[in-house]
GROMACS .gro file of C-alpha atoms in nm:
model
  360
    1MET     CA    1   3.490   1.536   0.709
    2SER     CA    2   3.257   1.675   0.450
    3GLU     CA    3   2.928   1.714   0.534
    4GLU     CA    4   2.622   1.496   0.379
    5ARG     CA    5   2.475   1.651   0.049
    6THR     CA    6   2.121   1.780   0.071
    7PHE     CA    7   1.861   1.612  -0.115
    8HIS     CA    8   1.523   1.767  -0.207
    9ILE     CA    9   1.220   1.526  -0.326
   10LEU     CA   10   0.872   1.592  -0.417
   11VAL     CA   11   0.685   1.339  -0.349
   12ILE     CA   12   0.377   1.240  -0.517
   13ASN     CA   13   0.067   1.021  -0.347
   14PRO     CA   14  -0.252   1.059  -0.539
   15GLY     CA   15  -0.551   0.847  -0.357
   16SER     CA   16  -0.885   0.795  -0.533
   17THR     CA   17  -1.088   1.084  -0.385
   18SER     CA   18  -0.726   1.258  -0.289
   19THR     CA   19  -0.409   1.384  -0.410
   20LYS     CA   20  -0.132   1.462  -0.132
   21LEU     CA   21   0.202   1.577  -0.181
   22SER     CA   22   0.514   1.634   0.004
   23LEU     CA   23   0.888   1.777  -0.004
   24PHE     CA   24   1.157   1.615   0.151
   25ARG     CA   25   1.492   1.730   0.249
   26ASN     CA   26   1.680   1.368   0.307
   27ASP     CA   27   1.485   1.203   0.471
   28ARG     CA   28   1.241   1.502   0.668
   29GLU     CA   29   0.936   1.656   0.512
   30VAL     CA   30   0.881   2.016   0.519
   31LEU     CA   31   0.613   2.107   0.361
   32HIS     CA   32   0.335   1.894   0.343
   33GLN     CA   33  -0.016   1.891   0.172
   34THR     CA   34  -0.367   1.743   0.128
   35TRP     CA   35  -0.583   1.789  -0.172
   36SER     CA   36  -0.943   1.662  -0.128
   37HIS     CA   37  -1.107   1.565  -0.488
   38SER     CA   38  -1.524   1.545  -0.453
   39MET     CA   39  -1.694   1.288  -0.672
   40GLU     CA   40  -1.853   1.557  -0.846
   41ASP     CA   41  -1.477   1.694  -0.932
   42LEU     CA   42  -1.434   1.408  -1.075
   43LYS     CA   43  -1.741   1.231  -1.231
   44GLY     CA   44  -1.693   1.368  -1.575
   45PHE     CA   45  -1.356   1.207  -1.619
   46ARG     CA   46  -1.442   0.828  -1.835
   47SER     CA   47  -1.085   0.674  -1.682
   48VAL     CA   48  -0.772   0.752  -1.407
   49ALA     CA   49  -0.552   0.814  -1.709
   50GLU     CA   50  -0.798   1.146  -1.776
   51GLN     CA   51  -0.736   1.295  -1.422
   52ALA     CA   52  -0.338   1.389  -1.466
   53ASP     CA   53  -0.406   1.747  -1.590
   54PHE     CA   54  -0.677   1.801  -1.332
   55ARG     CA   55  -0.407   1.689  -1.091
   56SER     CA   56  -0.121   1.848  -1.213
   57HIS     CA   57  -0.318   2.170  -1.129
   58PHE     CA   58  -0.275   2.095  -0.794
   59ILE     CA   59   0.121   2.056  -0.818
   60ASP     CA   60   0.090   2.367  -0.943
   61ARG     CA   61  -0.098   2.523  -0.692
   62PHE     CA   62   0.102   2.367  -0.418
   63LEU     CA   63   0.458   2.482  -0.570
   64GLY     CA   64   0.331   2.847  -0.641
   65GLN     CA   65   0.163   2.889  -0.272
   66LYS     CA   66   0.436   2.766  -0.118
   67GLU     CA   67   0.704   2.940  -0.336
   68ILE     CA   68   0.894   2.566  -0.411
   69ASP     CA   69   1.219   2.717  -0.612
   70VAL     CA   70   1.113   2.372  -0.832
   71HIS     CA   71   1.506   2.391  -0.941
   72ILE     CA   72   1.641   2.266  -0.619
   73PHE     CA   73   1.460   1.938  -0.695
   74ASP     CA   74   1.699   1.610  -0.758
   75ALA     CA   75   1.398   1.394  -0.819
   76VAL     CA   76   1.033   1.348  -0.810
   77ALA     CA   77   0.908   1.048  -0.639
   78ALA     CA   78   0.560   0.879  -0.716
   79ARG     CA   79   0.288   0.599  -0.588
   80GLY     CA   80   0.381   0.291  -0.809
   81GLY     CA   81   0.016   0.177  -1.002
   82LEU     CA   82  -0.131  -0.157  -1.146
   83LEU     CA   83   0.166  -0.247  -1.364
   84LYS     CA   84   0.325  -0.557  -1.456
   85PRO     CA   85   0.436  -0.828  -1.106
   86ILE     CA   86   0.776  -0.700  -1.095
   87GLU     CA   87   1.047  -0.731  -0.790
   88SER     CA   88   1.058  -0.508  -0.524
   89GLY     CA   89   1.271  -0.202  -0.585
   90VAL     CA   90   1.331   0.203  -0.697
   91TYR     CA   91   1.153   0.222  -1.134
   92SER     CA   92   1.250   0.506  -1.297
   93VAL     CA   93   0.954   0.619  -1.487
   94ASN     CA   94   0.995   0.573  -1.859
   95ARG     CA   95   0.805   0.512  -2.168
   96ARG     CA   96   0.673   0.193  -2.156
   97MET     CA   97   0.600   0.221  -1.770
   98ARG     CA   98   0.375   0.530  -1.883
   99GLU     CA   99   0.204   0.350  -2.169
  100ASP     CA  100   0.086   0.114  -1.951
  101LEU     CA  101  -0.036   0.314  -1.707
  102VAL     CA  102  -0.223   0.552  -1.964
  103SER     CA  103  -0.394   0.212  -2.117
  104ALA     CA  104  -0.507   0.089  -1.765
  105ARG     CA  105  -0.358  -0.271  -1.955
  106PHE     CA  106  -0.334  -0.384  -1.583
  107GLY     CA  107  -0.632  -0.291  -1.423
  108GLU     CA  108  -0.735   0.068  -1.312
  109HIS     CA  109  -0.670   0.258  -0.999
  110ALA     CA  110  -0.596   0.611  -0.852
  111SER     CA  111  -0.219   0.560  -0.804
  112ASN     CA  112  -0.169   0.442  -1.158
  113LEU     CA  113  -0.157   0.848  -1.175
  114GLY     CA  114   0.131   0.919  -1.002
  115ALA     CA  115   0.401   0.766  -1.246
  116LEU     CA  116   0.256   1.048  -1.471
  117LEU     CA  117   0.213   1.355  -1.262
  118ALA     CA  118   0.580   1.250  -1.145
  119TRP     CA  119   0.704   1.246  -1.522
  120ALA     CA  120   0.480   1.571  -1.594
  121VAL     CA  121   0.718   1.763  -1.320
  122SER     CA  122   1.047   1.573  -1.425
  123GLU     CA  123   1.007   1.732  -1.745
  124LYS     CA  124   0.961   2.051  -1.632
  125VAL     CA  125   1.244   2.065  -1.412
  126GLY     CA  126   1.488   1.839  -1.565
  127CYS     CA  127   1.549   1.518  -1.279
  128PRO     CA  128   1.460   1.184  -1.253
  129ALA     CA  129   1.119   1.056  -1.161
  130PHE     CA  130   1.057   0.752  -0.991
  131ILE     CA  131   0.790   0.512  -0.828
  132ALA     CA  132   0.925   0.232  -0.536
  133ASP     CA  133   0.760  -0.044  -0.455
  134PRO     CA  134   0.402  -0.009  -0.599
  135VAL     CA  135   0.125  -0.297  -0.513
  136VAL     CA  136   0.202  -0.524  -0.783
  137VAL     CA  137   0.513  -0.577  -0.624
  138ASP     CA  138   0.569  -0.988  -0.728
  139GLU     CA  139   0.864  -1.241  -0.530
  140MET     CA  140   0.631  -1.527  -0.421
  141GLU     CA  141   0.737  -1.870  -0.494
  142GLU     CA  142   0.549  -2.129  -0.738
  143MET     CA  143   0.426  -2.326  -0.460
  144ALA     CA  144   0.229  -2.094  -0.300
  145ARG     CA  145   0.072  -1.908  -0.667
  146LEU     CA  146  -0.067  -2.293  -0.642
  147THR     CA  147  -0.467  -2.305  -0.602
  148GLY     CA  148  -0.695  -2.682  -0.633
  149PHE     CA  149  -0.830  -2.477  -1.033
  150PRO     CA  150  -0.517  -2.517  -1.267
  151GLU     CA  151  -0.715  -2.219  -1.403
  152ILE     CA  152  -0.643  -2.002  -1.092
  153ARG     CA  153  -0.360  -1.890  -0.968
  154ARG     CA  154  -0.291  -1.716  -0.645
  155LYS     CA  155  -0.146  -1.335  -0.733
  156SER     CA  156   0.052  -1.133  -0.496
  157ILE     CA  157  -0.099  -0.768  -0.463
  158PHE     CA  158  -0.037  -0.581  -0.133
  159HIS     CA  159   0.105  -0.299   0.063
  160ALA     CA  160   0.446  -0.334  -0.079
  161LEU     CA  161   0.545  -0.003  -0.008
  162ASN     CA  162   0.458   0.018   0.346
  163GLN     CA  163   0.536  -0.318   0.409
  164LYS     CA  164   0.864  -0.291   0.245
  165SER     CA  165   0.932   0.017   0.498
  166ALA     CA  166   0.811  -0.105   0.778
  167ALA     CA  167   1.030  -0.382   0.776
  168ARG     CA  168   1.316  -0.196   0.651
  169GLU     CA  169   1.310   0.036   0.980
  170VAL     CA  170   1.252  -0.297   1.215
  171ALA     CA  171   1.582  -0.474   1.067
  172ARG     CA  172   1.773  -0.147   1.114
  173MET     CA  173   1.658  -0.178   1.458
  174LEU     CA  174   1.835  -0.455   1.522
  175GLY     CA  175   2.156  -0.394   1.400
  176LYS     CA  176   2.101  -0.677   1.047
  177PRO     CA  177   2.015  -0.591   0.662
  178TYR     CA  178   1.688  -0.652   0.581
  179GLU     CA  179   1.858  -0.922   0.313
  180ASP     CA  180   1.922  -1.130   0.641
  181CYS     CA  181   1.562  -1.123   0.824
  182ASN     CA  182   1.308  -1.268   0.822
  183PHE     CA  183   0.956  -1.085   0.884
  184ILE     CA  184   0.562  -1.204   0.923
  185VAL     CA  185   0.439  -0.793   0.847
  186ALA     CA  186   0.048  -0.696   0.881
  187HIS     CA  187  -0.016  -0.392   0.712
  188MET     CA  188  -0.394  -0.268   0.836
  189GLY     CA  189  -0.558  -0.019   0.649
  190GLY     CA  190  -0.905   0.003   0.421
  191GLY     CA  191  -0.749  -0.350   0.279
  192ILE     CA  192  -0.557  -0.592   0.492
  193SER     CA  193  -0.248  -0.771   0.358
  194VAL     CA  194  -0.032  -1.013   0.556
  195GLY     CA  195   0.317  -1.120   0.422
  196ALA     CA  196   0.626  -1.360   0.466
  197HIS     CA  197   0.917  -1.134   0.424
  198ARG     CA  198   1.218  -1.487   0.354
  199ARG     CA  199   1.572  -1.241   0.350
  200GLY     CA  200   1.467  -0.961   0.183
  201ARG     CA  201   1.162  -1.105  -0.039
  202VAL     CA  202   0.807  -1.175   0.027
  203VAL     CA  203   0.745  -1.519  -0.070
  204ASP     CA  204   0.389  -1.539   0.014
  205VAL     CA  205   0.085  -1.287   0.088
  206ASN     CA  206  -0.263  -1.259   0.020
  207ASN     CA  207  -0.410  -1.061  -0.235
  208ALA     CA  208  -0.567  -0.779  -0.032
  209LEU     CA  209  -0.756  -0.644  -0.348
  210ASP     CA  210  -0.996  -0.904  -0.422
  211GLY     CA  211  -0.846  -1.199  -0.341
  212ASP     CA  212  -0.781  -1.370  -0.052
  213GLY     CA  213  -0.693  -1.319   0.371
  214PRO     CA  214  -0.886  -1.126   0.651
  215PHE     CA  215  -1.151  -0.904   0.558
  216SER     CA  216  -1.079  -0.510   0.632
  217PRO     CA  217  -1.291  -0.212   0.674
  218GLU     CA  218  -1.313  -0.222   0.226
  219ARG     CA  219  -1.313  -0.578   0.145
  220ALA     CA  220  -1.418  -0.936   0.189
  221GLY     CA  221  -1.139  -1.112   0.198
  222SER     CA  222  -1.140  -1.524   0.212
  223LEU     CA  223  -1.545  -1.628   0.111
  224PRO     CA  224  -1.651  -1.975   0.168
  225ALA     CA  225  -1.676  -2.084  -0.262
  226GLY     CA  226  -1.985  -2.288  -0.219
  227GLN     CA  227  -2.189  -1.944  -0.143
  228LEU     CA  228  -2.012  -1.714  -0.299
  229VAL     CA  229  -2.106  -1.915  -0.669
  230GLU     CA  230  -2.481  -1.951  -0.488
  231LEU     CA  231  -2.455  -1.542  -0.437
  232CYS     CA  232  -2.343  -1.497  -0.791
  233PHE     CA  233  -2.568  -1.709  -0.952
  234SER     CA  234  -2.838  -1.617  -0.751
  235GLY     CA  235  -2.983  -1.277  -1.018
  236LYS     CA  236  -2.907  -1.048  -0.736
  237TYR     CA  237  -2.581  -0.903  -0.884
  238ASP     CA  238  -2.419  -0.882  -1.168
  239ARG     CA  239  -2.065  -0.933  -1.229
  240GLU     CA  240  -1.971  -0.527  -1.132
  241GLU     CA  241  -2.214  -0.541  -0.876
  242ILE     CA  242  -1.982  -0.868  -0.682
  243PHE     CA  243  -1.690  -0.706  -0.767
  244ARG     CA  244  -1.735  -0.419  -0.616
  245LYS     CA  245  -1.868  -0.594  -0.349
  246VAL     CA  246  -1.539  -0.833  -0.263
  247THR     CA  247  -1.341  -0.501  -0.337
  248GLU     CA  248  -1.536  -0.246  -0.230
  249ARG     CA  249  -1.882  -0.259  -0.038
  250GLY     CA  250  -1.718  -0.581   0.181
  251GLY     CA  251  -1.584  -0.584   0.511
  252LEU     CA  252  -1.705  -0.321   0.759
  253VAL     CA  253  -1.919  -0.134   0.536
  254ALA     CA  254  -2.141  -0.431   0.429
  255HIS     CA  255  -2.212  -0.491   0.835
  256ARG     CA  256  -2.223  -0.147   0.936
  257GLU     CA  257  -2.239   0.061   0.598
  258SER     CA  258  -1.925   0.231   0.726
  259ASN     CA  259  -1.517   0.174   0.628
  260ASN     CA  260  -1.434   0.391   0.990
  261PHE     CA  261  -1.245   0.148   1.203
  262LYS     CA  262  -1.231   0.439   1.454
  263GLU     CA  263  -1.630   0.436   1.459
  264LEU     CA  264  -1.627   0.072   1.462
  265LYS     CA  265  -1.398   0.099   1.841
  266GLU     CA  266  -1.633   0.394   1.997
  267ALA     CA  267  -1.937   0.126   1.882
  268LYS     CA  268  -1.789  -0.131   2.080
  269ASP     CA  269  -1.650   0.122   2.413
  270ARG     CA  270  -2.005   0.241   2.452
  271GLY     CA  271  -2.127  -0.197   2.448
  272ASP     CA  272  -2.238  -0.224   2.078
  273ASN     CA  273  -2.223  -0.638   2.094
  274GLN     CA  274  -2.260  -0.614   1.717
  275ALA     CA  275  -1.960  -0.397   1.691
  276ARG     CA  276  -1.756  -0.533   2.011
  277LEU     CA  277  -1.750  -0.933   1.746
  278ILE     CA  278  -1.671  -0.777   1.413
  279TYR     CA  279  -1.377  -0.630   1.623
  280GLU     CA  280  -1.273  -0.942   1.805
  281ALA     CA  281  -1.334  -1.132   1.447
  282LEU     CA  282  -1.073  -0.857   1.317
  283VAL     CA  283  -0.815  -0.960   1.564
  284TYR     CA  284  -0.856  -1.292   1.519
  285LYS     CA  285  -0.885  -1.287   1.092
  286VAL     CA  286  -0.492  -1.087   1.094
  287SER     CA  287  -0.407  -1.314   1.402
  288GLN     CA  288  -0.465  -1.601   1.211
  289GLU     CA  289  -0.291  -1.474   0.907
  290ILE     CA  290   0.005  -1.392   1.067
  291CYS     CA  291   0.011  -1.732   1.234
  292LYS     CA  292  -0.023  -1.954   0.968
  293HIS     CA  293   0.344  -1.791   0.733
  294GLY     CA  294   0.478  -1.924   1.105
  295ALA     CA  295   0.496  -2.225   0.867
  296THR     CA  296   0.563  -2.025   0.511
  297LEU     CA  297   0.884  -1.930   0.719
  298ASN     CA  298   0.977  -2.292   0.856
  299GLY     CA  299   0.955  -2.077   1.221
  300GLN     CA  300   1.234  -1.904   1.188
  301VAL     CA  301   1.023  -1.564   1.234
  302ASP     CA  302   1.282  -1.281   1.365
  303ARG     CA  303   0.993  -1.069   1.444
  304ILE     CA  304   0.661  -0.981   1.409
  305ILE     CA  305   0.564  -0.631   1.267
  306LEU     CA  306   0.250  -0.475   1.291
  307THR     CA  307   0.213  -0.143   1.080
  308GLY     CA  308  -0.081   0.103   0.902
  309GLY     CA  309  -0.367   0.300   1.024
  310MET     CA  310  -0.538   0.067   1.233
  311ALA     CA  311  -0.227  -0.007   1.438
  312MET     CA  312  -0.219   0.305   1.614
  313ASP     CA  313  -0.494   0.145   1.783
  314THR     CA  314  -0.300   0.034   2.137
  315LEU     CA  315  -0.573  -0.251   2.232
  316PHE     CA  316  -0.630  -0.374   1.829
  317THR     CA  317  -0.237  -0.411   1.901
  318ARG     CA  318  -0.170  -0.612   2.256
  319MET     CA  319  -0.507  -0.831   2.170
  320ILE     CA  320  -0.303  -0.924   1.830
  321ARG     CA  321   0.005  -0.989   2.002
  322LYS     CA  322  -0.145  -1.219   2.282
  323ARG     CA  323  -0.255  -1.427   1.978
  324VAL     CA  324   0.040  -1.481   1.786
  325GLN     CA  325   0.345  -1.352   2.010
  326HIS     CA  326   0.452  -1.767   2.117
  327LEU     CA  327   0.626  -1.734   1.739
  328THR     CA  328   0.885  -1.435   1.807
  329GLN     CA  329   0.809  -1.053   1.979
  330VAL     CA  330   0.595  -0.812   1.771
  331GLU     CA  331   0.740  -0.444   1.678
  332ILE     CA  332   0.438  -0.202   1.628
  333ILE     CA  333   0.536   0.084   1.320
  334PRO     CA  334   0.174   0.268   1.323
  335GLY     CA  335   0.069   0.519   1.044
  336GLU     CA  336   0.051   0.441   0.667
  337ARG     CA  337   0.390   0.613   0.602
  338GLU     CA  338   0.328   0.617   0.242
  339MET     CA  339   0.510   0.946   0.145
  340LEU     CA  340   0.785   0.864   0.382
  341SER     CA  341   0.883   0.532   0.208
  342LEU     CA  342   0.904   0.629  -0.108
  343ALA     CA  343   1.087   0.949   0.000
  344LEU     CA  344   1.283   0.727   0.214
  345ALA     CA  345   1.366   0.490  -0.126
  346VAL     CA  346   1.409   0.726  -0.359
  347LEU     CA  347   1.704   0.881  -0.093
  348ALA     CA  348   1.880   0.563  -0.133
  349VAL     CA  349   1.878   0.519  -0.515
  350LEU     CA  350   2.027   0.872  -0.497
  351ARG     CA  351   2.272   0.826  -0.194
  352LYS     CA  352   2.386   0.538  -0.465
  353GLU     CA  353   2.303   0.271  -0.182
  354MET     CA  354   2.067   0.093  -0.397
  355GLU     CA  355   2.059   0.104  -0.740
  356GLN     CA  356   1.759   0.215  -0.974
  357LYS     CA  357   1.561   0.001  -1.193
  358GLU     CA  358   1.430  -0.038  -1.527
  359TYR     CA  359   1.056  -0.156  -1.615
  360VAL     CA  360   1.057  -0.307  -1.953
   0.00000   0.00000   0.00000
């Protein structure tokens, strides 16, 4: 039997104040480094896209310090940004995608840099560049988009990369293709998204950026409409300030002036009653969001999956399990797993187990 071919994949994951880089040999991470960027470092840039050269410098340093021969790269994988709504999959970085990201046509976010940085490396090296399952993956059913206002439709913006990766891992554990399974997946991190996965498609999910669902370390989640309208027209805040309260200054930040979930748990354990109430409310809200998707999937749920950084807290997951296990068994896939998820998705394309898609 011939030996399995070894593929080398450079993974790039730009965050708002960091650039994460990893080198994978097939599905094994062999090198990793995270570069942190202060607000002082970034304040001179008028847009996210303008940071591309600045961030590329750190990629060059990573490759130089680790003495990596770039000609071994078979592909560059990057976190996807705010693009138009697309189906789940692995997409080659092309001109249309780069234009939409540079212009921030569909919104501005640090993840927009991923494809731009990957393309720059791929041009130097002569290998393909890809993104996989960006936050704008949209497979929602039409009735899930409807609201009580015809002019307002629900959007699919969620942690598609980690949700899909965790779902595929659990499907492998069950010995079934992901496309044959029904899952409810809760990604719990700075934002919280809970998706109903029906036979390989996320048919309903909360907008984890500025829409609905549980509150989270940074986001407000669903809010009573009337009270939100009153707040908007109170004269205390302008449009930008309200938007920041919803997307960046809500949740734990609003209640505790910190987005640190670990600190919340430590305060609860010290006897802080407000911290205990917020901690238990998070359990309650996430559990509610999970249980409603029992109806989405007509009660046919193979597994509930808890993932993301907050899933590393065993008490938190145990309390959620107690509230939702009447639906089905609960699996825990802790951590963000973004680097591994990107590598595995691109590896599947390189091995011809999955077809790459084109962004048009």
